[in-house]
CSV table of C-alpha atoms in Angstrom, one decimal:
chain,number,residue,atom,x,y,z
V,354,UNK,CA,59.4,-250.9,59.7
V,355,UNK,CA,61.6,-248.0,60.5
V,356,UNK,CA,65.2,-249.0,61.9
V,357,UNK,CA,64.9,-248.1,65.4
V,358,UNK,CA,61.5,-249.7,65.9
V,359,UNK,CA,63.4,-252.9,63.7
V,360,UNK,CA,66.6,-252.8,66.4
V,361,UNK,CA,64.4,-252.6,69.1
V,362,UNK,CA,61.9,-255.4,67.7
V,363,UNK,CA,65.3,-256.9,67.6
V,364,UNK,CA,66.9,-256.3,70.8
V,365,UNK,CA,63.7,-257.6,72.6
V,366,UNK,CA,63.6,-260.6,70.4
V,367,UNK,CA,67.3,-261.4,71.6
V,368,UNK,CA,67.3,-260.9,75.1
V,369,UNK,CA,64.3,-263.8,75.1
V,370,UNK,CA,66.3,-266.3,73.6
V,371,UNK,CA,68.6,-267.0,76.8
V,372,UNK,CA,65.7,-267.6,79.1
V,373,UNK,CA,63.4,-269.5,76.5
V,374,UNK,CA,66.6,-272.0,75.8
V,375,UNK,CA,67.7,-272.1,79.7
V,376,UNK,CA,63.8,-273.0,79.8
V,377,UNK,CA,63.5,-275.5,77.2
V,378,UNK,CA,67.2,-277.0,76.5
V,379,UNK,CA,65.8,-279.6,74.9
V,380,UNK,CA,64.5,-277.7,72.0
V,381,UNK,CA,66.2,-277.1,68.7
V,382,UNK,CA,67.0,-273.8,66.8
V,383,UNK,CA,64.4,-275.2,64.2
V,384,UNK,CA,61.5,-275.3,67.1
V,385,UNK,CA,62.3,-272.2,68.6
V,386,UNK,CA,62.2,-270.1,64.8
V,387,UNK,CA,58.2,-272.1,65.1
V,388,UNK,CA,58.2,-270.7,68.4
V,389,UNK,CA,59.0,-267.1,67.8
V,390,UNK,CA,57.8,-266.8,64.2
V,391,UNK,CA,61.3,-266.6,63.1
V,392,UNK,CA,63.6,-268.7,60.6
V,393,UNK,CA,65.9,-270.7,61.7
V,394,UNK,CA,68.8,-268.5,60.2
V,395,UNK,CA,67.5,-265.1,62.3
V,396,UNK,CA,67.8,-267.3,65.5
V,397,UNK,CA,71.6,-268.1,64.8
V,398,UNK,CA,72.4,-264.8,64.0
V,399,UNK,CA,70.8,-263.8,67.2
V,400,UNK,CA,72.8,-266.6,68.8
V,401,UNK,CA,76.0,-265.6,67.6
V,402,UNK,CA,75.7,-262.1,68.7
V,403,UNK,CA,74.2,-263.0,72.2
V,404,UNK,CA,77.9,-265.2,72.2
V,405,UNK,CA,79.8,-261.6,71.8
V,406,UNK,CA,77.2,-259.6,74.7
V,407,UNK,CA,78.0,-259.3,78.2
V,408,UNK,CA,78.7,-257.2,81.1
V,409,UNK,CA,81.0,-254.0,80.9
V,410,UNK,CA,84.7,-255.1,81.1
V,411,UNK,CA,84.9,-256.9,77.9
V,412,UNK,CA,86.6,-259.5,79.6
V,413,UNK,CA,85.7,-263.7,78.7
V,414,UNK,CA,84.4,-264.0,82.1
V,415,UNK,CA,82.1,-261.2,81.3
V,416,UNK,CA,80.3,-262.9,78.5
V,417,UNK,CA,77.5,-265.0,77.5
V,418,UNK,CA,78.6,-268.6,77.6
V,419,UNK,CA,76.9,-270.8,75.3
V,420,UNK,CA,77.1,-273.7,73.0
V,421,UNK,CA,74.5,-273.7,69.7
V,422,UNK,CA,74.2,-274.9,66.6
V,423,UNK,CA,70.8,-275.8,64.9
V,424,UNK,CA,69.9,-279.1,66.7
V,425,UNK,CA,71.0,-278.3,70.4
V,426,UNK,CA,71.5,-274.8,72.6
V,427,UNK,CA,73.4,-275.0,75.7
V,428,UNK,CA,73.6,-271.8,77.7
V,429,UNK,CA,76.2,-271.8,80.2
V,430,UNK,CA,76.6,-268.3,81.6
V,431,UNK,CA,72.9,-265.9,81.1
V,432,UNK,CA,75.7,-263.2,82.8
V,433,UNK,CA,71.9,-262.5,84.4
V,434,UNK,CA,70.1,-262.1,81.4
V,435,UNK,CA,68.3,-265.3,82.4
V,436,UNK,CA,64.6,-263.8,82.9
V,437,UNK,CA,61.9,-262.9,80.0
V,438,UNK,CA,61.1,-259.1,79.7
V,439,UNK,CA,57.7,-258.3,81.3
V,440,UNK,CA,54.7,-256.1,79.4
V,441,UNK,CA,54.4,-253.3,80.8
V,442,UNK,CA,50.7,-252.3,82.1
V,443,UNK,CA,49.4,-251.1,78.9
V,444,UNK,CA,50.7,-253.8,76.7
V,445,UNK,CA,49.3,-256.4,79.3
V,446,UNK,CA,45.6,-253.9,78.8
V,447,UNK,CA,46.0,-254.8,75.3
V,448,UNK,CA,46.6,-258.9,75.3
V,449,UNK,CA,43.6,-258.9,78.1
V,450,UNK,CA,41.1,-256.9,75.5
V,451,UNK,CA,42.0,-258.8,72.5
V,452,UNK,CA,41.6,-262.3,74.6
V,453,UNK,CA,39.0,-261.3,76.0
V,454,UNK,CA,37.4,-260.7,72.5
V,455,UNK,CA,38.4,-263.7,71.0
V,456,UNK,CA,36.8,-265.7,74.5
V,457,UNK,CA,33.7,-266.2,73.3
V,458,UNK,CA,34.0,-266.0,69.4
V,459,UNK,CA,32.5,-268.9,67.6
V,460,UNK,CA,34.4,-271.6,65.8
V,461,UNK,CA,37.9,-270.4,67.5
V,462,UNK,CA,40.0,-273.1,67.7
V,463,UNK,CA,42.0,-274.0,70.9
V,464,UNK,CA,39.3,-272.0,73.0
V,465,UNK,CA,40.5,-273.1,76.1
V,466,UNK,CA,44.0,-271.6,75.7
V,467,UNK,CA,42.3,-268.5,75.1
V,468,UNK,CA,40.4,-268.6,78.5
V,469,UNK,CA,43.5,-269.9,80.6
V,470,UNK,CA,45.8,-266.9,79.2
V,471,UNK,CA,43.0,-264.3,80.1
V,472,UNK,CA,42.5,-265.3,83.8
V,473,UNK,CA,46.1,-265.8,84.2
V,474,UNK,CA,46.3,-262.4,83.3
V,475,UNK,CA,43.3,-261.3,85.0
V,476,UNK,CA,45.3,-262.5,88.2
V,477,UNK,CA,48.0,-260.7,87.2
V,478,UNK,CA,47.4,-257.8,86.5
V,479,UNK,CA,44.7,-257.3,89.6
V,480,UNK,CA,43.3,-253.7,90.4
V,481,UNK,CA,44.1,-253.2,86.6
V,482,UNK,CA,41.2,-255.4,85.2
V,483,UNK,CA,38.7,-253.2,86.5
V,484,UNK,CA,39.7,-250.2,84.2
V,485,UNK,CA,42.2,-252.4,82.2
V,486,UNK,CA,44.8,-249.6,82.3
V,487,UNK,CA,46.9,-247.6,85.0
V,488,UNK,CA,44.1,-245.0,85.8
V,489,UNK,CA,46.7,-242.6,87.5
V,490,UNK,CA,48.2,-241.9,83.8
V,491,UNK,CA,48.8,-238.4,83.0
V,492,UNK,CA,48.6,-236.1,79.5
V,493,UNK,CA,48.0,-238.3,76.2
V,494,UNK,CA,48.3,-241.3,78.0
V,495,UNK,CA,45.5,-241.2,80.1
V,496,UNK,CA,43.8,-239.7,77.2
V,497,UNK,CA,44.3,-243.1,75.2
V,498,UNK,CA,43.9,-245.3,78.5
V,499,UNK,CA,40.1,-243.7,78.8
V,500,UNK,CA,39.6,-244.0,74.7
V,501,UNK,CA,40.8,-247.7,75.4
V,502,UNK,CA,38.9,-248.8,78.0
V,503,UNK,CA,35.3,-247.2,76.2
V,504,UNK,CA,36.4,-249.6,72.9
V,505,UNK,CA,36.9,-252.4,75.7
V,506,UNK,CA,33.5,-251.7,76.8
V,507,UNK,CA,32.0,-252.0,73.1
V,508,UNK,CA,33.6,-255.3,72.3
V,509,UNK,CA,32.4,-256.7,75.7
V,510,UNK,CA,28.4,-255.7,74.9
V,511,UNK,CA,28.8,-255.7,71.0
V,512,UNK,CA,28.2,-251.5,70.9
V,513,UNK,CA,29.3,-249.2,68.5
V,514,UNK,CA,31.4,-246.5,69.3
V,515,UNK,CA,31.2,-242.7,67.8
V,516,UNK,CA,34.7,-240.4,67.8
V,517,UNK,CA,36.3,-237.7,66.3
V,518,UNK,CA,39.4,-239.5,64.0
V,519,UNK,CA,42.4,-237.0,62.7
V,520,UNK,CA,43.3,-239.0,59.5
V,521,UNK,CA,47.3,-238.4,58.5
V,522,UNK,CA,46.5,-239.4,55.5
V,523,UNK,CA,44.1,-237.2,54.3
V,524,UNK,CA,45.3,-234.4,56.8
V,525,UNK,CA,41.6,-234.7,57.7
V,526,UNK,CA,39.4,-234.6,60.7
V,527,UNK,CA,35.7,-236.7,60.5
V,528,UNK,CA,33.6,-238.2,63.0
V,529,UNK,CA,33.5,-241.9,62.9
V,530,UNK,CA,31.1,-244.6,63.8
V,531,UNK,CA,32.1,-248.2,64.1
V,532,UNK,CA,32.0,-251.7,65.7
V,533,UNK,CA,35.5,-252.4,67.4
V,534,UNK,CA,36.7,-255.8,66.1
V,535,UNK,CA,40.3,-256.1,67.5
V,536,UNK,CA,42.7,-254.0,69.8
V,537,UNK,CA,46.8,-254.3,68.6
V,538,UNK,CA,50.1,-252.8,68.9
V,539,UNK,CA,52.9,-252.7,67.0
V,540,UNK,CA,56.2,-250.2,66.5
V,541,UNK,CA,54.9,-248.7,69.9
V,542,UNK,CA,52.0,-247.5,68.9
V,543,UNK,CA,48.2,-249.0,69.9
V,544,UNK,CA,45.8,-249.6,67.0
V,545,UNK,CA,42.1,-250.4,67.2
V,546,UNK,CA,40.7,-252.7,64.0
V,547,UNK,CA,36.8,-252.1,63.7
V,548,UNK,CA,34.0,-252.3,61.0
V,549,UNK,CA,32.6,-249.0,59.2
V,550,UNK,CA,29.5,-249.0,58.2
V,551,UNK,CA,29.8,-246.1,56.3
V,552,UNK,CA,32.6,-247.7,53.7
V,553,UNK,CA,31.7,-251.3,54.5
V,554,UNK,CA,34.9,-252.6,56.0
V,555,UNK,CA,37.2,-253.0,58.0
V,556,UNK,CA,39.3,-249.8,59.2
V,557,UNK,CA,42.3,-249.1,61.3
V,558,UNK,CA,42.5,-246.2,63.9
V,559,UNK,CA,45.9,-245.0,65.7
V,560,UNK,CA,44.5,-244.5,69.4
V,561,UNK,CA,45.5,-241.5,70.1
V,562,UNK,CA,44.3,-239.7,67.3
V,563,UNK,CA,41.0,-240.5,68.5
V,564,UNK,CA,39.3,-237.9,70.4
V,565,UNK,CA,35.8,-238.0,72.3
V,566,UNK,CA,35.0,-241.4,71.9
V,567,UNK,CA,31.5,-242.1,73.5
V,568,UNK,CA,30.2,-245.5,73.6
V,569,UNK,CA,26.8,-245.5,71.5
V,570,UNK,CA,23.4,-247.8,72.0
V,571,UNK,CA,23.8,-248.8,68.3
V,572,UNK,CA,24.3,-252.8,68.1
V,573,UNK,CA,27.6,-253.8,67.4
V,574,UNK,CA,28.7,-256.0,64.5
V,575,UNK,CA,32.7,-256.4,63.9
V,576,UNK,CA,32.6,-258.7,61.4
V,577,UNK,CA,35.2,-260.9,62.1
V,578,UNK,CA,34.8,-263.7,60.3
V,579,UNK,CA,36.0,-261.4,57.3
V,580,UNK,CA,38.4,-260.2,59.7
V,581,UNK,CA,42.4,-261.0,58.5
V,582,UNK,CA,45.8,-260.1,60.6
V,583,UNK,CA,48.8,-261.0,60.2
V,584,UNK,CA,51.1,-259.7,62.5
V,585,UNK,CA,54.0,-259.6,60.0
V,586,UNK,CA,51.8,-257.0,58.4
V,587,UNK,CA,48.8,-255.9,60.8
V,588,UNK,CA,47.7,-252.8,58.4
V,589,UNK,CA,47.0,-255.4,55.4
V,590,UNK,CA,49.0,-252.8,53.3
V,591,UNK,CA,52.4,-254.3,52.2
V,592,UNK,CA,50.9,-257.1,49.8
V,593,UNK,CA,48.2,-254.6,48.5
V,594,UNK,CA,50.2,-251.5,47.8
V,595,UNK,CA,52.0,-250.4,45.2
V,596,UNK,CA,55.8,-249.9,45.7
V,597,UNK,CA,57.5,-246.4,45.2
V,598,UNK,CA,60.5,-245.9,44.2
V,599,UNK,CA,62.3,-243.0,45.2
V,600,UNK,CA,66.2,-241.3,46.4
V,601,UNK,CA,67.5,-240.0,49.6
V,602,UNK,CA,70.1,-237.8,50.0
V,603,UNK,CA,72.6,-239.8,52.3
V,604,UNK,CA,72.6,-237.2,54.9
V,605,UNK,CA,68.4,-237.7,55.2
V,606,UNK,CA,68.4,-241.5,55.3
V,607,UNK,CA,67.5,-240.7,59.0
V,608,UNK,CA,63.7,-240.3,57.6
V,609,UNK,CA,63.9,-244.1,58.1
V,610,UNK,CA,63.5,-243.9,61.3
V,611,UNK,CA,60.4,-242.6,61.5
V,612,UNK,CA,58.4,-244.2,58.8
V,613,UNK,CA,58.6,-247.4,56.9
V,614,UNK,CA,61.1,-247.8,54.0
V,615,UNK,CA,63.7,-250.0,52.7
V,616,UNK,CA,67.2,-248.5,51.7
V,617,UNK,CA,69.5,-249.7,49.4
V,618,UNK,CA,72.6,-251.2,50.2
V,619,UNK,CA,75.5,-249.1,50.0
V,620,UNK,CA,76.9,-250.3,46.9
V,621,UNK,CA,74.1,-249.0,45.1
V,622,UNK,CA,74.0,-245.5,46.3
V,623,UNK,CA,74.7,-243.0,43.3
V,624,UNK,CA,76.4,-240.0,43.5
V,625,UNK,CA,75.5,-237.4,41.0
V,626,UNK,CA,77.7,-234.7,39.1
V,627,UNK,CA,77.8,-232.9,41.9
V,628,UNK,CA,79.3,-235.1,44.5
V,629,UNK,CA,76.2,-235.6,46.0
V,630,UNK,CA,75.2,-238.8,47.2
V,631,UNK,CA,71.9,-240.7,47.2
V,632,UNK,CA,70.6,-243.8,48.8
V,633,UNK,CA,67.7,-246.0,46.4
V,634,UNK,CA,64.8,-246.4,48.4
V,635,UNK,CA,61.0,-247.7,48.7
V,636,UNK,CA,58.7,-248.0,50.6
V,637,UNK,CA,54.8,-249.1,50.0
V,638,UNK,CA,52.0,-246.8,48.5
V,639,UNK,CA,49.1,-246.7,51.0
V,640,UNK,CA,48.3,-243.5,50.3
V,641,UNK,CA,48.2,-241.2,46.9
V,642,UNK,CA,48.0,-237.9,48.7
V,643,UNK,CA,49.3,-238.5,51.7
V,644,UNK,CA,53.0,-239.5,49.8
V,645,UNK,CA,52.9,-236.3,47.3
V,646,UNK,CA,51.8,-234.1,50.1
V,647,UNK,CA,55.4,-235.7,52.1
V,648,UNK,CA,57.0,-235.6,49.2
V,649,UNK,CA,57.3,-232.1,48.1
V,650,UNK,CA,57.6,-231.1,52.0
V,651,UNK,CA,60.9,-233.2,51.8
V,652,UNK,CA,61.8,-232.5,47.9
V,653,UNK,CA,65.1,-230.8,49.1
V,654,UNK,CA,66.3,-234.2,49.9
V,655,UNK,CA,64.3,-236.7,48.2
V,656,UNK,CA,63.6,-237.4,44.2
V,657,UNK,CA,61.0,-239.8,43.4
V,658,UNK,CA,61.7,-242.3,40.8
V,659,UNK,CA,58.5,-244.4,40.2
V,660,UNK,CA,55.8,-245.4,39.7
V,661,UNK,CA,55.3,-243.1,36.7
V,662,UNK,CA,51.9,-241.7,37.4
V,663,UNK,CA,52.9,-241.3,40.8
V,664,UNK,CA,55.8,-238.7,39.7
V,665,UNK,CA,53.5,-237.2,37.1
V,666,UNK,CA,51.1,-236.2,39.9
V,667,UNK,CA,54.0,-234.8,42.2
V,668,UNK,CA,54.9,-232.8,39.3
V,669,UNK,CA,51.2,-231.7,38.4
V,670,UNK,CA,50.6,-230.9,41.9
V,671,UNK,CA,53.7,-229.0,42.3
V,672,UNK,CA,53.7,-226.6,38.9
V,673,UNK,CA,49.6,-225.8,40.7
V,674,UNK,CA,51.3,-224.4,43.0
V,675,UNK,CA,54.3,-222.6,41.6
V,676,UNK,CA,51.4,-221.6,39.0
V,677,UNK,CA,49.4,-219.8,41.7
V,678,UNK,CA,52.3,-217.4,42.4
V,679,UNK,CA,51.6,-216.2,38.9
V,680,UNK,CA,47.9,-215.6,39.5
V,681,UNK,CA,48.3,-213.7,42.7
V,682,UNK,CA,51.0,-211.3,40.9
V,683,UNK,CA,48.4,-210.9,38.2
């Protein structure tokens, strides 16, 4: 996950924790890591920097006041940080679709949960059930509120639904028929999971890089009991992909905030003969082309280390295309 979207993820995560414990002061650290998905160690270290926030003034009366260790959290002073943050509309459109999808899915256990959330959100959310999403959106927002609400549709009746996908990876463009199987979001972004015929399984498309999305008379069939998310890793990519290895110049170790990588700690950097300094990273393999395409568009500032075949075909591809100078001057 890149580090803004972490800090954020983060940020959010922290400013629940004062109204959850004012809410449940009878729960230990150890139930609310179950709770939030968390371990118990992340929920202290959110603790003990909630115990340094506050208001502006940086006074003692200006900040949070509480007591916690693992088996009891006393908070004394939210300094008004005492409510949960509420979705917005379209994260609310979301939850409603993916309940809604799972309400009358065989075999799902705790059905009835499933059926309370959705009306109480039904109730909440009012005028907005009928097209699930703020209908007076403008630009790229309407654009994926209208794709949104036709995938809605096809879960609802079991339809397929035929669009027009612009794949990053492949720096492609294709038209696409599937059965919608599950609506997320994650890092901002809204993903729809669905079943391809065409490649016989499951595939994930980015909302708005769908474009003229009609809702077909095909029947529907998602699939999902072969269906598997994890919301630690929704895109089933991190345990299947290969890792590369590669360096960053210290001075681009911004790229990781704006796609997923791990840096190195700084006691590993390496600086070269030069004086120049580079930061080990990795990040997972999902796709060949896509990394060596990114990679030579960045190879001012990035080396890539590994895996082996991986830098072989980023130097294959590259000398192609030094090599076609030749030919032209020829």
């Amino acid at each position: 996950m890149p580090r803004t979207a972490r800090k954020i993820d983060e940020l959010t995560r922290q400013l629940n924790l004062l109204p959850y414990f004012q809410r449940h002061p009878d729960r230990t650290v150890m139930e609310a890591a179950r709770d939030f998905g968390l371990q118990p160690g992340e929920i202290m270290a959110d603790l003990n920097r909630l115990w340094m926030c506050g208001l502006p003034g940086l006074l003692p009366g200006d900040l949070v006041e509480l007591e916690h260790s693992y088996t009891s959290v006393r908070v004394h002073n939210a300094q008004g940080m005492d409510k949960p943050l509420r979705l917005t509309p379209t994260e609310a459109g979301v939850l409603l679709l993916t309940l809604e999808s799972l309400e009358n899915l065989p075999g799902l256990t705790n059905q009835e949960a499933v059926v309370s959330a959705a009306e109480k959100l039904r109730g909440i959310m009012g005028d907005y059930t009928t097209a699930v999403f703020d209908s007076v959106a403008e630009g790229d927002e309407a654009q994926d509120n209208s794709t949104l609400a036709v995938v809605g549709a096809a879960m609802d009746q079991r339809k397929q639904v035929r669009f027009l996908y612009h794949s990053h990876s492949s720096d492609t463009t294709s038209t696409r028929q599937v059965s919608p199987a599950r609506i997320f979001t994650t890092e901002g972004e809204t993903y729809v999971h669905a079943w391809e015929d065409a490649v016989n399984d499951h595939r994930t498309f980015r909302v708005d890089r769908i474009r003229g999305i009609t809702l077909t008379e095909d029947a529907g069939d998602p699939h999902l009991s072969g269906l598997r998310f994890s919301a630690d890793d929704p895109f089933a990519g991190d345990s299947q992909s290969e890792l590369v290895q590669f360096l960053l110049q210290e001075e681009a170790t911004w790229l990781a905030n704006y796609m997923s990588m791990e840096l190195a700690v700084p006691a590993d950097y390496i600086i070269d003969e030069d004086g120049v300094t580079w930061v080990p990273a990795s990040r997972p393999l999902y796709s060949r082309d896509w990394f060596i395409r990114f990679s030579i568009s960045q190879a001012d500032r990035m080396k890539v280390t590994g895996p082996d075949f991986l830098v072989d075909a980023i130097n294959g591809k590259i000398h192609a295309g030094l090599s076609a100078y030749d030919d032209q001057l020829k």
